[in-house]
Amino acid sequence: MELGKVTVSINKAINAQEVAVKEKHARTCILGTHHEKGAQTFWSVVNRLPLSGNAVLCWKFCHVFHKLLRDGHSNVLKDSMRYKNELSDMSRMWGHLSEGYGQLCSIYLKLLRTKMEFHSKNPRFPGNLQMSDRQLEEAGENDVNNFFQLTVEMFDYLECELNLFQTVFSSLDMSRSVSVTAAGQCRLAPLIQVILDCSHLYDYTVKLLFKLHSCLPADTLQGHRDRFLEQFRKLKDLFYRSSNLQYFKRLIQIPQLPENPPNFLRASALSEHISPVVVIPAEASSPDSEPITDLVEMDTASQSLFDNKFDDIFGSSFSSDPFNFNSQNGMNKDDKDRLIERLYGEIAALKEELENFKAESARGMVQLRGRTSELEAELAEQRHLKQQAQDESEFLRAELEELKKQREDTEKAQRSLTEIERRAQANEQRYSKLKEKYSELVQNHADLLRKNAEVTKQVTAARQAQGDVEREKKELEDSFQRVSEQAQRKSQEQAEVLDTLKRELAASRQEMQVLQGTLESSTQVGAEQSTRIAGLEQERDSLSQAAEQHREEMAALRAELQQLQDMLSHEQESSKMELETLQTQLKDKQESRERALQQRLDEEQFALLQGTAREAERMVQDALSRLEDPAHISCTGSADCLLSRTLAASECVERLQDAHSKYLSSHGAVGSLLPCLALFAHLVSDTLLQGSATSHVAPMEPADRLLEMCKQCGSEAVSYLSTLQDPGTVEGTDCSLVMTCLGQISAIGEELRPRGLDIKQEELGDLVDKEMAATAAAIETAAARIEEMLSKARAGDTGVKLEVNERILGSCTGLMQAIHILVLASKDLQREIVESGRGAASPKEFYAKNSRWTEGLISASKAVGWGATVLVDAADLVVQGKGTFKELMVCSREIAASTAQLVAASKVKADKDSANLCKLQQASRGVNQATASVVASTKAGKSQVEEKDSMDFSSMTLTQIKRQEMDSQVRVLELENQLQKERQKLGELRKKHYELAGVAEGWEEDAAD
């Protein structure tokens, strides 16, 4: 298929016109993915489209992409996973639009992302979800956990499908025939893919739930059943509403779900389940496809083709004389026979093919008839669901109306609060303006008062000047009167100087005139000042009147301001009261909701506590029932294991008491109580079983007491767990009786505990140090003896014997050095273990507390020292010629085994990351290498000595050879008999050694643990 044709079809299928995607363009896109085995071309074209700017374009892209995921090539999913984040971002972007195609595109993109994630997690499911029951079983891999998770993922997948279904229907005006309009068909067209997915998801969900109910308790699957019932009702309603739309009637036959959902609690209900099948008519799914040729017409056409071919070969005259083989066609008899046989073979093949076509056609017809019957039955079942869907629709409408009313009330309260805030803000602005105006008036009043004070000062000054003028006038009048009196007296007294006086009088008159002029001018000035003072007084009166008017205006403004303040305070109080009322209502609602949530949380927490206590009680009861089980009589145990289990149970009881007290103080602490309950049941059950097993190997009286105390402890534990399940008695529960029973069981276990070595616990620490020191001393002594033997061998031996002895003693010296390094590393590791594990206790107390480990360490040290001594003795005998090489090899292997025992005993309590442990392991490998060197040198020396001691039979006679042969056969028989006896003896010795070592080191108790 051409790339350009696919690109054109993608652009035609995804455009901005609000019409449904044409089927031929979508089919071309699907075929293009199969041709190129992927979706690279599709995404290269889509990435250039403005999907984020046009909602219709994005909607049609989702439709085409959904078709490709269902029917396209399997690599479409792989090629599309890289664009998953872009689809999520686009979904969030379109989710901000609440009208038009915005919400539709957001939900559809979310559905496509969910579909991609589902198929990537479950690659066994094809894109169209068509699977058989066997394939569905294989998808879960016969694991109930996988089936459980697969069911949850299918629920999520189906939830997204139903959300798109409901959103499309809610966006349409169902009161009109929207399915016949282009815009309505554009929105309804993708629902065909949704219906196909939903039918398969519903069928698989039903089958998986029946399978889960056959494997898990019904209580565990309660959430699954509730979620299925909700989705069942939605899917049933949507299928019914879709089947009534004219648009779907000619394109798809929608199945109808049963009247009632399946009863998963009844396993036989699975046989009643009918898988919903969606049928797409051929003319609807492939409108451009060619009609299927009828088989009879095909048969006729093939027959006519054969006849034409026959005439072309044999000629037209052959039909008139078919047996005329000597005609003018020029063919001989053999060629015609072969041709006829070949043609008969072709006819037979064509007939066989025709029969196969007919058989397939008949099978197809039978299947179609059966499918038609099933669809008719499903259609009849779906018609009964109408009334229930209508009731649910009415209920949802009522609930929607109630939600709308609540939303309107909330909006009214919000608007009222906003209006109150606005009015308060306006009053505050008004108050600010009045305050500014009041300040301005106060300033003007102060200015007028200052002016009045200045005018008053000026009037006072004028008055003072007038008083001064009057005082001067009086002084002048007084002086004039005095002058007149003096003149009269002088005129009387001095007549002789009359002329002089006259002149003086004239001068006085002149002065008087001047003074009179001055007086007149002063009088005029006083009049002018009086006039000025009168004007000032008038101005003062006007100013007083203006000030009085300002005072009146100020009083009016103060009254208005007071009125506004009273009004503002009243409005603020009313707003405050309304706000307090709203806050009180909101607080009451929140408190009621919090109380309901807290009550629900307490109920759920107590339900968890009840369930855990119930399971714990079952576990303890199961342990009690196993005490009487005959199959349990053969089980045995040790007292040490019983004491360890009892100690762990006692510690768990203490933690359980602390957790229970915390739960009583705060129910939120139930998370710490539940693990303690589970551990309590486990440890108590383990203690009961271990006590019963220990009683089977104990003496009669202690065994009876131990078994009775175990039963009493189990009964007290069951009683305690029962009281935890009752809400009335949960606060008064006490597990002190269980603690008492565990203490008595521990006391009986101490009586039954084996003593091990006949050594006091306080002496174990000293004994360990002594044994390790003795082992080191034995190794040093052995090394010294080997050096002494080597010096003697060099002094007394020569030739091959000296060479063999030097090689053997040298390898033994290397072995002693490796063992010495191993003992030192073991002592360092032992010191580290004691320092890290003893805490505040002394090393002796640590050894006494871990007596079993200490006894094993002592036994291993003794074995190493003894092995070194035996090896030196064997080497001495070999050098002297009295021993055998086999003894030396056996001793070296025994030392390797003893060192391995010492390493194992040291590693038991060591930290895996310890540096001393690494040194010990490296030293152990050195001992193994040295042992292998001893064995190799011994074998080499043995072979070298045997080659030297080989007999030369060349000088012997026939009788001597015969005698030697008989002696050798007798020796061989004797040696074989001795070898068999020694092997039996070795087996008995090893068996006895194993038994004694087990008793000494507590292997039986460890096996019982």
PDB file of C-alpha atoms in Angstrom, residues 431-590:
ATOM      1  CA  TYR A 431     -16.041  57.380  56.896  1.00  0.00           C
ATOM      2  CA  SER A 432     -12.586  58.255  55.569  1.00  0.00           C
ATOM      3  CA  LYS A 433     -14.002  61.100  53.452  1.00  0.00           C
ATOM      4  CA  LEU A 434     -16.001  62.519  56.406  1.00  0.00           C
ATOM      5  CA  LYS A 435     -12.930  62.284  58.565  1.00  0.00           C
ATOM      6  CA  GLU A 436     -10.931  64.284  56.004  1.00  0.00           C
ATOM      7  CA  LYS A 437     -13.686  66.937  55.768  1.00  0.00           C
ATOM      8  CA  TYR A 438     -13.863  67.203  59.568  1.00  0.00           C
ATOM      9  CA  SER A 439     -10.102  67.726  59.730  1.00  0.00           C
ATOM     10  CA  GLU A 440     -10.375  70.493  57.115  1.00  0.00           C
ATOM     11  CA  LEU A 441     -13.111  72.285  59.094  1.00  0.00           C
ATOM     12  CA  VAL A 442     -11.090  72.069  62.294  1.00  0.00           C
ATOM     13  CA  GLN A 443      -8.144  73.635  60.451  1.00  0.00           C
ATOM     14  CA  ASN A 444     -10.344  76.480  59.107  1.00  0.00           C
ATOM     15  CA  HIS A 445     -11.732  77.134  62.597  1.00  0.00           C
ATOM     16  CA  ALA A 446      -8.212  77.353  64.013  1.00  0.00           C
ATOM     17  CA  ASP A 447      -7.245  79.874  61.278  1.00  0.00           C
ATOM     18  CA  LEU A 448     -10.299  82.047  62.090  1.00  0.00           C
ATOM     19  CA  LEU A 449      -9.435  81.999  65.787  1.00  0.00           C
ATOM     20  CA  ARG A 450      -5.909  83.151  65.007  1.00  0.00           C
ATOM     21  CA  LYS A 451      -7.304  86.015  62.832  1.00  0.00           C
ATOM     22  CA  ASN A 452      -9.682  87.090  65.645  1.00  0.00           C
ATOM     23  CA  ALA A 453      -6.798  87.221  68.085  1.00  0.00           C
ATOM     24  CA  GLU A 454      -4.785  89.460  65.721  1.00  0.00           C
ATOM     25  CA  VAL A 455      -7.754  91.878  65.236  1.00  0.00           C
ATOM     26  CA  THR A 456      -8.264  92.080  69.016  1.00  0.00           C
ATOM     27  CA  LYS A 457      -4.593  92.951  69.436  1.00  0.00           C
ATOM     28  CA  GLN A 458      -4.899  95.727  66.817  1.00  0.00           C
ATOM     29  CA  VAL A 459      -8.009  97.237  68.536  1.00  0.00           C
ATOM     30  CA  THR A 460      -6.193  97.206  71.888  1.00  0.00           C
ATOM     31  CA  ALA A 461      -3.226  99.013  70.339  1.00  0.00           C
ATOM     32  CA  ALA A 462      -5.549 101.658  68.778  1.00  0.00           C
ATOM     33  CA  ARG A 463      -7.234 102.244  72.092  1.00  0.00           C
ATOM     34  CA  GLN A 464      -3.907 102.682  73.811  1.00  0.00           C
ATOM     35  CA  ALA A 465      -2.883 105.279  71.183  1.00  0.00           C
ATOM     36  CA  GLN A 466      -6.156 107.240  71.716  1.00  0.00           C
ATOM     37  CA  GLY A 467      -5.554 107.257  75.477  1.00  0.00           C
ATOM     38  CA  ASP A 468      -2.044 108.642  74.903  1.00  0.00           C
ATOM     39  CA  VAL A 469      -3.465 111.461  72.738  1.00  0.00           C
ATOM     40  CA  GLU A 470      -6.017 112.394  75.404  1.00  0.00           C
ATOM     41  CA  ARG A 471      -3.322 112.413  78.058  1.00  0.00           C
ATOM     42  CA  GLU A 472      -1.173 114.764  75.958  1.00  0.00           C
ATOM     43  CA  LYS A 473      -4.192 117.064  75.371  1.00  0.00           C
ATOM     44  CA  LYS A 474      -4.826 117.292  79.105  1.00  0.00           C
ATOM     45  CA  GLU A 475      -1.144 117.984  79.736  1.00  0.00           C
ATOM     46  CA  LEU A 476      -1.215 120.793  77.135  1.00  0.00           C
ATOM     47  CA  GLU A 477      -4.349 122.286  78.664  1.00  0.00           C
ATOM     48  CA  ASP A 478      -2.750 122.154  82.102  1.00  0.00           C
ATOM     49  CA  SER A 479       0.438 123.739  80.777  1.00  0.00           C
ATOM     50  CA  PHE A 480      -1.599 126.459  78.994  1.00  0.00           C
ATOM     51  CA  GLN A 481      -3.470 127.276  82.190  1.00  0.00           C
ATOM     52  CA  ARG A 482      -0.256 127.435  84.124  1.00  0.00           C
ATOM     53  CA  VAL A 483       1.258 129.722  81.491  1.00  0.00           C
ATOM     54  CA  SER A 484      -1.827 132.027  81.638  1.00  0.00           C
ATOM     55  CA  GLU A 485      -1.624 132.247  85.384  1.00  0.00           C
ATOM     56  CA  GLN A 486       2.082 133.019  85.204  1.00  0.00           C
ATOM     57  CA  ALA A 487       1.436 135.688  82.583  1.00  0.00           C
ATOM     58  CA  GLN A 488      -1.207 137.341  84.720  1.00  0.00           C
ATOM     59  CA  ARG A 489       1.045 137.264  87.697  1.00  0.00           C
ATOM     60  CA  LYS A 490       3.896 138.646  85.752  1.00  0.00           C
ATOM     61  CA  SER A 491       1.713 141.367  84.203  1.00  0.00           C
ATOM     62  CA  GLN A 492       0.709 142.358  87.641  1.00  0.00           C
ATOM     63  CA  GLU A 493       4.135 141.935  89.123  1.00  0.00           C
ATOM     64  CA  GLN A 494       6.281 143.307  86.368  1.00  0.00           C
ATOM     65  CA  ALA A 495       4.724 146.083  84.447  1.00  0.00           C
ATOM     66  CA  GLU A 496       8.051 147.327  83.410  1.00  0.00           C
ATOM     67  CA  VAL A 497       8.693 144.381  81.373  1.00  0.00           C
ATOM     68  CA  LEU A 498       5.311 144.536  79.663  1.00  0.00           C
ATOM     69  CA  ASP A 499       6.683 144.683  76.243  1.00  0.00           C
ATOM     70  CA  THR A 500       8.824 141.760  76.913  1.00  0.00           C
ATOM     71  CA  LEU A 501       5.906 139.935  78.239  1.00  0.00           C
ATOM     72  CA  LYS A 502       3.810 140.997  75.300  1.00  0.00           C
ATOM     73  CA  ARG A 503       6.421 139.577  73.027  1.00  0.00           C
ATOM     74  CA  GLU A 504       6.532 136.541  75.149  1.00  0.00           C
ATOM     75  CA  LEU A 505       2.735 136.543  75.082  1.00  0.00           C
ATOM     76  CA  ALA A 506       2.774 136.763  71.360  1.00  0.00           C
ATOM     77  CA  ALA A 507       5.251 134.003  71.258  1.00  0.00           C
ATOM     78  CA  SER A 508       3.113 132.077  73.677  1.00  0.00           C
ATOM     79  CA  ARG A 509       0.106 132.696  71.542  1.00  0.00           C
ATOM     80  CA  GLN A 510       1.988 131.536  68.584  1.00  0.00           C
ATOM     81  CA  GLU A 511       3.001 128.479  70.528  1.00  0.00           C
ATOM     82  CA  MET A 512      -0.562 128.095  71.694  1.00  0.00           C
ATOM     83  CA  GLN A 513      -1.757 128.281  68.104  1.00  0.00           C
ATOM     84  CA  VAL A 514       0.795 125.717  67.190  1.00  0.00           C
ATOM     85  CA  LEU A 515      -0.386 123.612  70.103  1.00  0.00           C
ATOM     86  CA  GLN A 516      -3.992 124.147  69.082  1.00  0.00           C
ATOM     87  CA  GLY A 517      -3.099 123.019  65.552  1.00  0.00           C
ATOM     88  CA  THR A 518      -1.386 120.102  67.047  1.00  0.00           C
ATOM     89  CA  LEU A 519      -4.423 119.439  69.229  1.00  0.00           C
ATOM     90  CA  GLU A 520      -6.736 119.633  66.238  1.00  0.00           C
ATOM     91  CA  SER A 521      -4.528 117.281  64.263  1.00  0.00           C
ATOM     92  CA  SER A 522      -4.516 114.927  67.284  1.00  0.00           C
ATOM     93  CA  THR A 523      -8.285 115.152  67.430  1.00  0.00           C
ATOM     94  CA  GLN A 524      -8.488 114.259  63.738  1.00  0.00           C
ATOM     95  CA  VAL A 525      -6.126 111.327  64.278  1.00  0.00           C
ATOM     96  CA  GLY A 526      -8.295 110.165  67.210  1.00  0.00           C
ATOM     97  CA  ALA A 527     -11.408 110.400  65.008  1.00  0.00           C
ATOM     98  CA  GLU A 528      -9.698 108.419  62.304  1.00  0.00           C
ATOM     99  CA  GLN A 529      -8.595 105.820  64.854  1.00  0.00           C
ATOM    100  CA  SER A 530     -12.125 105.698  66.251  1.00  0.00           C
ATOM    101  CA  THR A 531     -13.425 105.096  62.740  1.00  0.00           C
ATOM    102  CA  ARG A 532     -10.805 102.391  62.228  1.00  0.00           C
ATOM    103  CA  ILE A 533     -11.685 100.788  65.554  1.00  0.00           C
ATOM    104  CA  ALA A 534     -15.366 100.806  64.589  1.00  0.00           C
ATOM    105  CA  GLY A 535     -14.488  99.061  61.294  1.00  0.00           C
ATOM    106  CA  LEU A 536     -12.381  96.524  63.180  1.00  0.00           C
ATOM    107  CA  GLU A 537     -15.224  95.926  65.597  1.00  0.00           C
ATOM    108  CA  GLN A 538     -17.597  95.373  62.671  1.00  0.00           C
ATOM    109  CA  GLU A 539     -15.064  92.972  61.100  1.00  0.00           C
ATOM    110  CA  ARG A 540     -14.765  91.213  64.472  1.00  0.00           C
ATOM    111  CA  ASP A 541     -18.556  90.863  64.626  1.00  0.00           C
ATOM    112  CA  SER A 542     -18.654  89.414  61.100  1.00  0.00           C
ATOM    113  CA  LEU A 543     -15.841  87.047  61.986  1.00  0.00           C
ATOM    114  CA  SER A 544     -17.688  86.000  65.141  1.00  0.00           C
ATOM    115  CA  GLN A 545     -20.780  85.338  63.071  1.00  0.00           C
ATOM    116  CA  ALA A 546     -18.734  83.294  60.559  1.00  0.00           C
ATOM    117  CA  ALA A 547     -17.153  81.336  63.412  1.00  0.00           C
ATOM    118  CA  GLU A 548     -20.601  80.722  64.834  1.00  0.00           C
ATOM    119  CA  GLN A 549     -21.783  79.481  61.440  1.00  0.00           C
ATOM    120  CA  HIS A 550     -18.708  77.192  61.251  1.00  0.00           C
ATOM    121  CA  ARG A 551     -19.509  75.891  64.706  1.00  0.00           C
ATOM    122  CA  GLU A 552     -23.049  75.094  63.595  1.00  0.00           C
ATOM    123  CA  GLU A 553     -21.772  73.378  60.434  1.00  0.00           C
ATOM    124  CA  MET A 554     -19.252  71.423  62.548  1.00  0.00           C
ATOM    125  CA  ALA A 555     -22.056  70.356  64.906  1.00  0.00           C
ATOM    126  CA  ALA A 556     -24.185  69.251  61.924  1.00  0.00           C
ATOM    127  CA  LEU A 557     -21.230  67.375  60.433  1.00  0.00           C
ATOM    128  CA  ARG A 558     -20.486  65.748  63.791  1.00  0.00           C
ATOM    129  CA  ALA A 559     -24.135  64.680  64.036  1.00  0.00           C
ATOM    130  CA  GLU A 560     -24.025  63.269  60.481  1.00  0.00           C
ATOM    131  CA  LEU A 561     -20.690  61.572  61.216  1.00  0.00           C
ATOM    132  CA  GLN A 562     -22.103  60.072  64.395  1.00  0.00           C
ATOM    133  CA  GLN A 563     -25.142  58.857  62.448  1.00  0.00           C
ATOM    134  CA  LEU A 564     -22.897  57.281  59.787  1.00  0.00           C
ATOM    135  CA  GLN A 565     -20.731  55.677  62.472  1.00  0.00           C
ATOM    136  CA  ASP A 566     -23.817  54.268  64.162  1.00  0.00           C
ATOM    137  CA  MET A 567     -25.099  52.962  60.820  1.00  0.00           C
ATOM    138  CA  LEU A 568     -21.677  51.475  59.989  1.00  0.00           C
ATOM    139  CA  SER A 569     -21.380  49.833  63.404  1.00  0.00           C
ATOM    140  CA  HIS A 570     -24.899  48.458  63.026  1.00  0.00           C
ATOM    141  CA  GLU A 571     -24.093  47.041  59.585  1.00  0.00           C
ATOM    142  CA  GLN A 572     -20.808  45.644  60.871  1.00  0.00           C
ATOM    143  CA  GLU A 573     -22.592  43.988  63.767  1.00  0.00           C
ATOM    144  CA  SER A 574     -25.221  42.506  61.432  1.00  0.00           C
ATOM    145  CA  SER A 575     -22.500  41.334  59.037  1.00  0.00           C
ATOM    146  CA  LYS A 576     -20.569  39.908  61.932  1.00  0.00           C
ATOM    147  CA  MET A 577     -23.655  38.113  63.193  1.00  0.00           C
ATOM    148  CA  GLU A 578     -24.377  36.689  59.728  1.00  0.00           C
ATOM    149  CA  LEU A 579     -20.758  35.665  59.341  1.00  0.00           C
ATOM    150  CA  GLU A 580     -20.773  34.030  62.775  1.00  0.00           C
ATOM    151  CA  THR A 581     -24.001  32.237  61.856  1.00  0.00           C
ATOM    152  CA  LEU A 582     -22.461  30.938  58.630  1.00  0.00           C
ATOM    153  CA  GLN A 583     -19.271  29.952  60.423  1.00  0.00           C
ATOM    154  CA  THR A 584     -21.304  28.200  63.110  1.00  0.00           C
ATOM    155  CA  GLN A 585     -23.277  26.286  60.482  1.00  0.00           C
ATOM    156  CA  LEU A 586     -20.097  25.383  58.635  1.00  0.00           C
ATOM    157  CA  LYS A 587     -18.412  24.326  61.879  1.00  0.00           C
ATOM    158  CA  ASP A 588     -21.446  22.219  62.845  1.00  0.00           C
ATOM    159  CA  LYS A 589     -21.404  20.514  59.471  1.00  0.00           C
ATOM    160  CA  GLN A 590     -17.684  19.881  59.713  1.00  0.00           C
TER     161      GLN A 590
END
